[in-house]
PDB file of C-alpha atoms in Angstrom:
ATOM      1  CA  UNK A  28    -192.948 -11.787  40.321  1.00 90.00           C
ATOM      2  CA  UNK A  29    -195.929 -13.711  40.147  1.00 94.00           C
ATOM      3  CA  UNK A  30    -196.904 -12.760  43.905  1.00 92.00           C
ATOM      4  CA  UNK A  31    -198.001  -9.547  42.582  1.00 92.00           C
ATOM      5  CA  UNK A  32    -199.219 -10.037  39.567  1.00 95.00           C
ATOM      6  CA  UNK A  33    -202.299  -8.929  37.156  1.00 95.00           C
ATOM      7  CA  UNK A  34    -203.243 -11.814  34.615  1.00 97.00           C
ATOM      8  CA  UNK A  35    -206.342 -11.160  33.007  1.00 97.00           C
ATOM      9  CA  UNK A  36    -207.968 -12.150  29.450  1.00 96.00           C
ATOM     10  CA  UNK A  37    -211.219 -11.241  27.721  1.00 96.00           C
ATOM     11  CA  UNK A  38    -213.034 -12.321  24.735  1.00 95.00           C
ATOM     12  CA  UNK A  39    -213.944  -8.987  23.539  1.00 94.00           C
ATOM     13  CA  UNK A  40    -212.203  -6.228  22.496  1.00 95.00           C
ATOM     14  CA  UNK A  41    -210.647  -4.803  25.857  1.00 96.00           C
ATOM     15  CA  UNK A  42    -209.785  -1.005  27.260  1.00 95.00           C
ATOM     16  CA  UNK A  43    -206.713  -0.993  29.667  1.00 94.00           C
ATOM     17  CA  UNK A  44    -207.619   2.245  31.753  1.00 90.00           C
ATOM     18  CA  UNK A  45    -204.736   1.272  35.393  1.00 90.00           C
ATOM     19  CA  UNK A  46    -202.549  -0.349  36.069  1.00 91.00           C
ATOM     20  CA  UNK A  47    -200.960  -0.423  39.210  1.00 89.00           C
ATOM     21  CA  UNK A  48    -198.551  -2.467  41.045  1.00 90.00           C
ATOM     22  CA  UNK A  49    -196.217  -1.929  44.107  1.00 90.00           C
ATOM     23  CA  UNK A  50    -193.261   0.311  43.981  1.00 86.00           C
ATOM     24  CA  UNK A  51    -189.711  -0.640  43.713  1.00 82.00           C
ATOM     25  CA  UNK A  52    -190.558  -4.668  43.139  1.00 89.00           C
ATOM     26  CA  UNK A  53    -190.792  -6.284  39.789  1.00 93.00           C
ATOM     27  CA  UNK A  54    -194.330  -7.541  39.101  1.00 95.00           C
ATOM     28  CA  UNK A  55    -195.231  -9.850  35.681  1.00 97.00           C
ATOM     29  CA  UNK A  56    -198.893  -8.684  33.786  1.00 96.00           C
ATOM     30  CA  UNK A  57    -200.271 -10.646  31.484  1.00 97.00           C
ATOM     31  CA  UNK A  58    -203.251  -9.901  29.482  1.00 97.00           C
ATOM     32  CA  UNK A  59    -204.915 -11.855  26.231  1.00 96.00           C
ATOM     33  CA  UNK A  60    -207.679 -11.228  24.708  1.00 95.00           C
ATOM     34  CA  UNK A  61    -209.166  -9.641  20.750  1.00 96.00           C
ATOM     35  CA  UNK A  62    -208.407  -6.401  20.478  1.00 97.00           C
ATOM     36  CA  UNK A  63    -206.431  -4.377  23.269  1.00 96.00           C
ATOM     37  CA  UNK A  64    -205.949  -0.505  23.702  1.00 96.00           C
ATOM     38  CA  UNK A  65    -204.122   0.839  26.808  1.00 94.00           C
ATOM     39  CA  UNK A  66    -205.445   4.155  27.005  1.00 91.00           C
ATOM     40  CA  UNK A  67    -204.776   5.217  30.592  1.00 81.00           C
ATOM     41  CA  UNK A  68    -204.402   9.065  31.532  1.00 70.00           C
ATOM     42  CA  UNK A  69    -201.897  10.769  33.451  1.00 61.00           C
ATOM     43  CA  UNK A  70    -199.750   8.339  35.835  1.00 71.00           C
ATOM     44  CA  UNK A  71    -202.265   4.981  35.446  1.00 75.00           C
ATOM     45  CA  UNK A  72    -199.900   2.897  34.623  1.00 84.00           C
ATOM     46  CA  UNK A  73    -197.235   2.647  37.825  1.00 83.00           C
ATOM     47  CA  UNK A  74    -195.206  -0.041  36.674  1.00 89.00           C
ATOM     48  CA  UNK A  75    -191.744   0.938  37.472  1.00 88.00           C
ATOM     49  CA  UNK A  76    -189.743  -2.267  36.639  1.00 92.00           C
ATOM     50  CA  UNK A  77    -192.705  -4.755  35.839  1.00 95.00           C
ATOM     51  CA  UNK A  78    -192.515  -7.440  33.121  1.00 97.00           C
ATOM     52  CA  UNK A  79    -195.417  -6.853  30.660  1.00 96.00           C
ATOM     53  CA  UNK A  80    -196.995  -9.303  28.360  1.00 97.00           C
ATOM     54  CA  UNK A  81    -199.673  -8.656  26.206  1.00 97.00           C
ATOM     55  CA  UNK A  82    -201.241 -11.775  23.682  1.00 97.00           C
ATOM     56  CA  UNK A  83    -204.072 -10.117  21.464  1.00 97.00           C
ATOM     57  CA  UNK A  84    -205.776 -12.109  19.158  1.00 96.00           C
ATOM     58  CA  UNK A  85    -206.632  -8.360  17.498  1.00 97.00           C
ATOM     59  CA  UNK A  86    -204.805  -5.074  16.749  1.00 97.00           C
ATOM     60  CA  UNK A  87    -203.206  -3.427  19.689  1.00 97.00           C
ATOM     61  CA  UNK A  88    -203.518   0.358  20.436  1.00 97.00           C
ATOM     62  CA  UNK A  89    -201.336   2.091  22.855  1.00 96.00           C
ATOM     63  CA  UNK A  90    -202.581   5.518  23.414  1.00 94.00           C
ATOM     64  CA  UNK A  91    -201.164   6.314  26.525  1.00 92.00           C
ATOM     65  CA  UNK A  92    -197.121   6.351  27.624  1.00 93.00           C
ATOM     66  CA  UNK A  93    -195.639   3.208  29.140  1.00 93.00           C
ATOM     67  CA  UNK A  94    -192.742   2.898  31.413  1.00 93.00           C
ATOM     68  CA  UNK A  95    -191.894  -0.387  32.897  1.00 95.00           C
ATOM     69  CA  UNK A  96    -189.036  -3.305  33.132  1.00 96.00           C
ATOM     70  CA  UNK A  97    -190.140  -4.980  29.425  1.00 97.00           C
ATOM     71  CA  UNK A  98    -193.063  -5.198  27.124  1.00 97.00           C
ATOM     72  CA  UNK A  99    -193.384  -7.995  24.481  1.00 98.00           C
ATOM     73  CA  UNK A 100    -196.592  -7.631  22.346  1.00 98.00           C
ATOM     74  CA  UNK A 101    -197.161 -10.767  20.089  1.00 97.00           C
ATOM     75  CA  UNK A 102    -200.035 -12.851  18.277  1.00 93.00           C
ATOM     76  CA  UNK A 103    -202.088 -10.208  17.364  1.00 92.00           C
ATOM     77  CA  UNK A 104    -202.993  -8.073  13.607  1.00 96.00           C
ATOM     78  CA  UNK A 105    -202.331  -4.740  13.743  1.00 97.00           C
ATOM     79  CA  UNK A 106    -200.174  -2.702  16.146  1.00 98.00           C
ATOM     80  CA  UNK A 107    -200.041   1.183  16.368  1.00 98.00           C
ATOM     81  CA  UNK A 108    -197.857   2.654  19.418  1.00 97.00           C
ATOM     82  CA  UNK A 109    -198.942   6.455  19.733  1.00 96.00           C
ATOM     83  CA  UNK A 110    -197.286   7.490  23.092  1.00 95.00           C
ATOM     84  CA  UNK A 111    -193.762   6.572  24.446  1.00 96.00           C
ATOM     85  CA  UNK A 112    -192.264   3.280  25.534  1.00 96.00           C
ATOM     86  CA  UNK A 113    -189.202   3.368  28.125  1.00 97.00           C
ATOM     87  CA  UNK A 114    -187.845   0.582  29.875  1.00 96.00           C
ATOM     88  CA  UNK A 115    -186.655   0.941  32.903  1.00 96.00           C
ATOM     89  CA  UNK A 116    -182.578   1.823  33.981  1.00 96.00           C
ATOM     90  CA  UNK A 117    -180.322  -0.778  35.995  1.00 97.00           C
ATOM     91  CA  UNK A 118    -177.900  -0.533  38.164  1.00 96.00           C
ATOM     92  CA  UNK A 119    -177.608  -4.082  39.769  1.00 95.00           C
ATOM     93  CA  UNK A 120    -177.728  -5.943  35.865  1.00 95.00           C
ATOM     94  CA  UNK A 121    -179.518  -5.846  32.237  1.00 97.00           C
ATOM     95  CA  UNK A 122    -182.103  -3.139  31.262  1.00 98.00           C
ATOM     96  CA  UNK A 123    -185.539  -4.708  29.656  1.00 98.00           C
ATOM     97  CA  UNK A 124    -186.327  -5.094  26.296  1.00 98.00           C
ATOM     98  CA  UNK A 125    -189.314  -4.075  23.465  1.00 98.00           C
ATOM     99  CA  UNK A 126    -191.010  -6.963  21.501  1.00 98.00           C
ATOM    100  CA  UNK A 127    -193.876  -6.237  19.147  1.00 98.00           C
ATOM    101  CA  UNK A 128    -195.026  -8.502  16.877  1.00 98.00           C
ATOM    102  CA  UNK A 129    -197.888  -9.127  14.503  1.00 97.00           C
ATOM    103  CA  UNK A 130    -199.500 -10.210  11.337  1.00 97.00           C
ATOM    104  CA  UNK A 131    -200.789  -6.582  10.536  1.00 97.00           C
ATOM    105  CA  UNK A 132    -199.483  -3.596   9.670  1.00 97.00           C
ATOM    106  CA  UNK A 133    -197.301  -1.849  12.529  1.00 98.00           C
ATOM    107  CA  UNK A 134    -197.690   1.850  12.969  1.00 98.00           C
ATOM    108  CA  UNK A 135    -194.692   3.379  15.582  1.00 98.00           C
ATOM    109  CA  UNK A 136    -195.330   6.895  16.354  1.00 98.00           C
ATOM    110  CA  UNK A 137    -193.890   7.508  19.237  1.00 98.00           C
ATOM    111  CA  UNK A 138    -190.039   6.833  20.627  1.00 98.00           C
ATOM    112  CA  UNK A 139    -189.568   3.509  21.574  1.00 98.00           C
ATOM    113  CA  UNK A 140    -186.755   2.830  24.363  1.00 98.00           C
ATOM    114  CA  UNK A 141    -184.310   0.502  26.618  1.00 98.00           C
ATOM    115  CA  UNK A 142    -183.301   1.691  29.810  1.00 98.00           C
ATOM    116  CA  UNK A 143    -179.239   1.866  30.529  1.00 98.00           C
ATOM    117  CA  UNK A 144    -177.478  -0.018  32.490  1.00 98.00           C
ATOM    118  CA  UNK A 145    -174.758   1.111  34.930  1.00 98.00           C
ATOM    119  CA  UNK A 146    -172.551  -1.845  36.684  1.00 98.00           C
ATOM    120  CA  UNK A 147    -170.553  -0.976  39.485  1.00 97.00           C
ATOM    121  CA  UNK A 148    -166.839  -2.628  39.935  1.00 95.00           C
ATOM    122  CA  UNK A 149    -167.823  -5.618  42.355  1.00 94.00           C
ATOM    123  CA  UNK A 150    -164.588  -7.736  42.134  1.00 92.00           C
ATOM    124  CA  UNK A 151    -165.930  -9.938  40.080  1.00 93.00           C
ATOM    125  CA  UNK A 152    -166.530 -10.064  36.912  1.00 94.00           C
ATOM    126  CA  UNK A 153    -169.112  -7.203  36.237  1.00 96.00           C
ATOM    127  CA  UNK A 154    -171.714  -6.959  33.060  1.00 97.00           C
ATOM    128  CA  UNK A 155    -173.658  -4.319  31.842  1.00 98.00           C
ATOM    129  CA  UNK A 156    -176.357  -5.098  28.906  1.00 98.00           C
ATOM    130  CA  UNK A 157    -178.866  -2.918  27.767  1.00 98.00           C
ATOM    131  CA  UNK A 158    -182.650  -4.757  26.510  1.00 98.00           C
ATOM    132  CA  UNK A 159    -182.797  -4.765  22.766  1.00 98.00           C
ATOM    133  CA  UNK A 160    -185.451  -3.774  20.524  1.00 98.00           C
ATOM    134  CA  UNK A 161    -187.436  -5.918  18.074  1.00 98.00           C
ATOM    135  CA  UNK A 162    -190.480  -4.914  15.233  1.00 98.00           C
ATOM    136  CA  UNK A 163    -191.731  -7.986  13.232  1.00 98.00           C
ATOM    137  CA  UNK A 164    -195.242  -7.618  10.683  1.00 98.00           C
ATOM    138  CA  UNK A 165    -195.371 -10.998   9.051  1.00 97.00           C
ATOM    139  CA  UNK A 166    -198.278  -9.520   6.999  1.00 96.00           C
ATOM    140  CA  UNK A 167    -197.648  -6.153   6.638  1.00 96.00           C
ATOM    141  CA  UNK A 168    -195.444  -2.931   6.815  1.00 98.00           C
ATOM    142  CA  UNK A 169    -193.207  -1.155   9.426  1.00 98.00           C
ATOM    143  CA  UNK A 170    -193.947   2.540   9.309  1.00 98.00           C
ATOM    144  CA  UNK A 171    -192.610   5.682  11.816  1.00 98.00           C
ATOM    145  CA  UNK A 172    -193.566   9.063  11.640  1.00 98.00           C
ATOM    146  CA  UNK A 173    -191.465  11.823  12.734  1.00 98.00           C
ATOM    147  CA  UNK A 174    -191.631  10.663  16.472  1.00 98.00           C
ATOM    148  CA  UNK A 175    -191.210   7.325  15.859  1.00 98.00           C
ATOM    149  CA  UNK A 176    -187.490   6.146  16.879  1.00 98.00           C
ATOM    150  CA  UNK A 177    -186.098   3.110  18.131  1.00 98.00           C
ATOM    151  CA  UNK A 178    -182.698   3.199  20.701  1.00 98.00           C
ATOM    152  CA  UNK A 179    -181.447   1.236  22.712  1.00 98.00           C
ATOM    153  CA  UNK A 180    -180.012   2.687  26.330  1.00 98.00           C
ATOM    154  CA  UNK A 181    -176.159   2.878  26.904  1.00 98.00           C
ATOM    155  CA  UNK A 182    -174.165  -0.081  29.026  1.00 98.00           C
ATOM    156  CA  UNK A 183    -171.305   1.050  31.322  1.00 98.00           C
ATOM    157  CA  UNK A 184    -169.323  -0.666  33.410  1.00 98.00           C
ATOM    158  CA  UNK A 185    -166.252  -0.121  35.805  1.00 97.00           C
ATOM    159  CA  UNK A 186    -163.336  -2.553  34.840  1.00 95.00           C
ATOM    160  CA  UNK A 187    -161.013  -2.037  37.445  1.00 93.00           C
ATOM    161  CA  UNK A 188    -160.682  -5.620  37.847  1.00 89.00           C
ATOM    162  CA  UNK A 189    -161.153  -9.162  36.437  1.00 82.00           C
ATOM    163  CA  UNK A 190    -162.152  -9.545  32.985  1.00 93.00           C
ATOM    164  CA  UNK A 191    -165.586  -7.128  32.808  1.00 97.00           C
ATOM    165  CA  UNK A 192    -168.260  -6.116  29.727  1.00 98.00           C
ATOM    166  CA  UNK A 193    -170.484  -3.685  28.493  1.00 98.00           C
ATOM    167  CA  UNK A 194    -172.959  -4.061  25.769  1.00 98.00           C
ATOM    168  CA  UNK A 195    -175.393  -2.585  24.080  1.00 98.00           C
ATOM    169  CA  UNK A 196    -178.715  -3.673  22.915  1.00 98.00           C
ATOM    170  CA  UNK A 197    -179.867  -4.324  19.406  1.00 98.00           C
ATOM    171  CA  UNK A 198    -182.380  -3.080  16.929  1.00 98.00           C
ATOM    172  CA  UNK A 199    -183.995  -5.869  14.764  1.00 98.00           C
ATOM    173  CA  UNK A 200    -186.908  -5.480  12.122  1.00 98.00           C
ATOM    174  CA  UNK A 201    -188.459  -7.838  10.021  1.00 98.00           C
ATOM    175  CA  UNK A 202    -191.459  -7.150   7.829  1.00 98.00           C
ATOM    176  CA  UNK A 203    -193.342  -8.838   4.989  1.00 97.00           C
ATOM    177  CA  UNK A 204    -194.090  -5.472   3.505  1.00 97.00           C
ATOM    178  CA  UNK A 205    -191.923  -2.397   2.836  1.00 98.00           C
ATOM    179  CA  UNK A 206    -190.216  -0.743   6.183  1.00 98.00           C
ATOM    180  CA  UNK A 207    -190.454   3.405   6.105  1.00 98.00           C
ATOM    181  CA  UNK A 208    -189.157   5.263   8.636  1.00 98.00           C
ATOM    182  CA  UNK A 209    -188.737   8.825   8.613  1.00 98.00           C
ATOM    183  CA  UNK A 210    -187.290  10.201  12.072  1.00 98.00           C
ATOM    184  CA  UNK A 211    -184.147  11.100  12.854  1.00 98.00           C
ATOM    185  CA  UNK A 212    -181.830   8.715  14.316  1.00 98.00           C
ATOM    186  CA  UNK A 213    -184.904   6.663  13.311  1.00 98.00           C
ATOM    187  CA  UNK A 214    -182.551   3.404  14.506  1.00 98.00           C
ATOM    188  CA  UNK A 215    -179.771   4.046  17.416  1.00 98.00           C
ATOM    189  CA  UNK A 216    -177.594   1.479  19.285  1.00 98.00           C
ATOM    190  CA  UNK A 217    -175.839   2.987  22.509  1.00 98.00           C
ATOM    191  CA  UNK A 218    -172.303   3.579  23.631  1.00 98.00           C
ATOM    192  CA  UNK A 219    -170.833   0.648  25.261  1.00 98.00           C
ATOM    193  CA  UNK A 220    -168.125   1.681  27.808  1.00 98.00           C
ATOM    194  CA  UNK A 221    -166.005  -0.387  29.802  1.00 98.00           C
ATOM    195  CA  UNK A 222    -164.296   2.687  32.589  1.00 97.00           C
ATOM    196  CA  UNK A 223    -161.097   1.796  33.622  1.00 95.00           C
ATOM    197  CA  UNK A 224    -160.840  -0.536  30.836  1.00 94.00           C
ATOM    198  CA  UNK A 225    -157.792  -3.317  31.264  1.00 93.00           C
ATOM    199  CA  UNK A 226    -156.517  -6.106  29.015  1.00 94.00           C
ATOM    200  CA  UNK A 227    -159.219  -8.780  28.916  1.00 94.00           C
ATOM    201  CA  UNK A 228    -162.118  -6.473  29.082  1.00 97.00           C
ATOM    202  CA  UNK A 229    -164.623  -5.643  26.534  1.00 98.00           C
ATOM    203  CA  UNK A 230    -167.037  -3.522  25.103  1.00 98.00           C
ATOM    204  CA  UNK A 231    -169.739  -4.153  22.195  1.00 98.00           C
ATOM    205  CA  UNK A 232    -172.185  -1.874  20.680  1.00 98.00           C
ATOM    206  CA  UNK A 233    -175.324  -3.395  19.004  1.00 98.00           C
ATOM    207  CA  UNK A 234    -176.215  -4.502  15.459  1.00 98.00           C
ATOM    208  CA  UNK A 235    -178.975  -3.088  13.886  1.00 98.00           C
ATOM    209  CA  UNK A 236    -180.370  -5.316  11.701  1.00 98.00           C
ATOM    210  CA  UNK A 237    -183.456  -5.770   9.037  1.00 98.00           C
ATOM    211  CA  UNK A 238    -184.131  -9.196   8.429  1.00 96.00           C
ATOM    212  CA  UNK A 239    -186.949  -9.035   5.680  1.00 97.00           C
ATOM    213  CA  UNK A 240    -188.308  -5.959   4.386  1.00 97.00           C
ATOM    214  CA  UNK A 241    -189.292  -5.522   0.704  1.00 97.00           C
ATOM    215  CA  UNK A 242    -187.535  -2.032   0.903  1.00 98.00           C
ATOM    216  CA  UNK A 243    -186.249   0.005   3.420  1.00 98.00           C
ATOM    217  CA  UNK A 244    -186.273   3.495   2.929  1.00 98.00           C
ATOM    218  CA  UNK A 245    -188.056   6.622   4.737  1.00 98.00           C
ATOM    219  CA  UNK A 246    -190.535   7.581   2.379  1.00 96.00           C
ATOM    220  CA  UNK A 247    -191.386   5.405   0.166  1.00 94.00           C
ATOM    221  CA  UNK A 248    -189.559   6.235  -2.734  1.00 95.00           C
ATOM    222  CA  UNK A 249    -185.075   6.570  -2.435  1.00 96.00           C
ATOM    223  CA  UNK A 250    -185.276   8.868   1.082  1.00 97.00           C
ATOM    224  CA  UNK A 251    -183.130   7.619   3.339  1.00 98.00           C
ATOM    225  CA  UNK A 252    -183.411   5.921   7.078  1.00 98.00           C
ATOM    226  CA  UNK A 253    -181.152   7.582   9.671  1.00 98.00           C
ATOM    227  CA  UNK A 254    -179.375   5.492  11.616  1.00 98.00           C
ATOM    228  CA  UNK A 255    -177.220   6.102  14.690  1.00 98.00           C
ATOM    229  CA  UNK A 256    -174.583   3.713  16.419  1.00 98.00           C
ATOM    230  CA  UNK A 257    -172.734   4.162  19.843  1.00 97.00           C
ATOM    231  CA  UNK A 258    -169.007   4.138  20.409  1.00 97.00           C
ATOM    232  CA  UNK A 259    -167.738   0.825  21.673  1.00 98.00           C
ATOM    233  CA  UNK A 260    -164.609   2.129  24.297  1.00 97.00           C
ATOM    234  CA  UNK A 261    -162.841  -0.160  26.095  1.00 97.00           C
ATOM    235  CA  UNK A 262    -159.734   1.417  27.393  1.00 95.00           C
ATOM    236  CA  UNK A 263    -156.980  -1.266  26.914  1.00 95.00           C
ATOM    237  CA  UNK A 264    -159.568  -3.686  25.918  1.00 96.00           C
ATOM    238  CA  UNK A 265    -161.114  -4.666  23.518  1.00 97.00           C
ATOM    239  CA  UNK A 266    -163.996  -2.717  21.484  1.00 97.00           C
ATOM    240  CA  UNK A 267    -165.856  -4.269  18.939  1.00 97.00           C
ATOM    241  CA  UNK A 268    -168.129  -1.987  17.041  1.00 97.00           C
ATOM    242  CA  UNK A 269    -171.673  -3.009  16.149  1.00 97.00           C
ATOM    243  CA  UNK A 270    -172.968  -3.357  12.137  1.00 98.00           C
ATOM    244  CA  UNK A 271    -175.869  -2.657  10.036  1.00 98.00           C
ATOM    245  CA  UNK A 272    -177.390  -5.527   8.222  1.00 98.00           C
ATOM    246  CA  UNK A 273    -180.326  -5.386   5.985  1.00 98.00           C
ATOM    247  CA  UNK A 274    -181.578  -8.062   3.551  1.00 97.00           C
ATOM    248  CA  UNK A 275    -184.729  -6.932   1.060  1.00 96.00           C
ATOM    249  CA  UNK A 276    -186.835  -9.211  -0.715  1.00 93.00           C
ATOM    250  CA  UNK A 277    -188.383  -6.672  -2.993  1.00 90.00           C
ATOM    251  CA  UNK A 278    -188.763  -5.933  -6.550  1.00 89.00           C
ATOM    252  CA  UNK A 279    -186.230  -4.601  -9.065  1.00 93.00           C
ATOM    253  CA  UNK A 280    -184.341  -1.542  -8.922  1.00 91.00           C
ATOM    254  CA  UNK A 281    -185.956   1.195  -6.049  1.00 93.00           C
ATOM    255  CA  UNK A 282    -188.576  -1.207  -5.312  1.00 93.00           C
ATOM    256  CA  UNK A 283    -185.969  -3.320  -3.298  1.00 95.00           C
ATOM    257  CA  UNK A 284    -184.025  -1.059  -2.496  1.00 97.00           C
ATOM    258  CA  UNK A 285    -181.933  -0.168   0.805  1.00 98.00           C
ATOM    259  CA  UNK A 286    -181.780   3.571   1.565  1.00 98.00           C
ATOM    260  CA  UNK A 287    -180.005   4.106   4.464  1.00 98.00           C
ATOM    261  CA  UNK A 288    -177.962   7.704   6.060  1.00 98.00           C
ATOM    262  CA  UNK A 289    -175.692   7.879   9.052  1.00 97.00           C
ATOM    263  CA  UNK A 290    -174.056  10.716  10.965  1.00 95.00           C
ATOM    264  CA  UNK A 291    -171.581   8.776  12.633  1.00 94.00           C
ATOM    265  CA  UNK A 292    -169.108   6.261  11.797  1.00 93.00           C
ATOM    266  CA  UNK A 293    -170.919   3.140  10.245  1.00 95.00           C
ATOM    267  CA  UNK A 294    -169.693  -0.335   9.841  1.00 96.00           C
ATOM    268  CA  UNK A 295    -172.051  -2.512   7.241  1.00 97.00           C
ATOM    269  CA  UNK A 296    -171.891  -6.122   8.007  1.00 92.00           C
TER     270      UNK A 296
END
């Protein structure tokens, strides 16, 4: 928590070169300031399961790969996420979840996430939730280059007893501008599995959902975004599959359009 904490701010543009916390305990960062890179090298940033948030007033850069409990990124312009972002697995409850948000343009090319989570039969009632994922430019567009996907981990749990769940996290983007992503499986939800599923137990996959976009497409023009959803199993329970859902706001014929591809079975809410 707070015990072990880094909370810093700066009123100049500000270069994140370590951070470093203590193994195997959960510390929370906080940093503010104008504009923000993290550009360590090599292992700088040892944050295991920490809680990360970062308050620019600027664009934020990350140049260097993150793995940690949960990041939210919010209040700044511009965001452009070069290098990986993993949240951390969980065995004891919920994996972490990605935030970014700001009034710029938002640039993702690298892969982007959530741990899984893994719940052991207790007993009780057991839960396994994986952190969901959310993108919001409320100035600009969403873009993501070939390396630039978005999934959240897989939940598992053992329902040998009581009345148990598993679910997955969600994918959620909202943009003033258009929204083109070109990677495969550019959006993916994970499995949700309920082992040793019984009557009264469930298991959900994730939505994945764009809120506002003026088009959503991979390219542009009619390509389409790839998207990938999980397999909700619950044994004798009860699954519930999760559902795309995408509103545009754009022009007339392509120019609002909704482009969308999927390799596996797809349910459109």
């Amino acid at each position: 928590g707070d015990a072990g904490g880094i909370f810093v701010q700066s009123g100049e543009a500000l270069t994140v070169g370590t951070l470093n916390t203590a193994d195997a305990t959960s510390q929370n960062i906080t940093i503010a300031g104008t504009a923000i890179t993290l550009a360590g090298d090599g292992g700088a940033y040892a944050l295991d399961s920490d809680v990360v948030t970062i308050n620019p007033t600027g664009a934020f850069t990350l140049s260097q790969a993150l793995n940690l409990g949960s990041l939210s990124v919010s209040g700044g312009t511009t965001i452009t996420i070069s290098n990986a972002i993993t949240t951390a697995n969980s065995t004891t409850g919920a994996s972490g979840g990605i935030s970014l948000s700001g009034s710029g343009a938002v640039a993702l090319n690298a892969a982007l996430a959530t741990g899984t989570s893994n719940i052991a039969e207790s007993g009780g009632a057991d839960t396994a939730t994986t952190g969901s994922i959310s993108v919001t430019s409320t100035g600009g567009a969403i873009t993501g280059n070939a390396s630039g996907t978005l999934t959240t981990g897989a939940a598992t749990v053992d329902g040998t007893t009581n009345n148990d769940s598993a679910t997955s996290g969600t994918v959620t983007l909202n943009a003033s501008g258009a929204i083109e992503l070109v990677a495969a499986d550019a959006l993916k939800v994970g499995n949700a599995t309920v082992t040793n599923g019984n009557a009264g137990d469930t298991a959900t996959t994730g939505n994945i959902t764009v809120s506002s976009a003026d088009k959503l497409s991979s390219n542009g023009a009619s390509g389409q975004v790839d998207v990938s959803f999980g397999t909700a199993s619950a044994g004798t329970g009860t699954p519930a599959a999760g559902k795309l859902n995408v509103t545009t706001d754009g022009g007339v014929g392509d120019a609002g359009g909704i482009f969308v591809q999927s390799g596996e079975a797809l349910t459109v809410g």
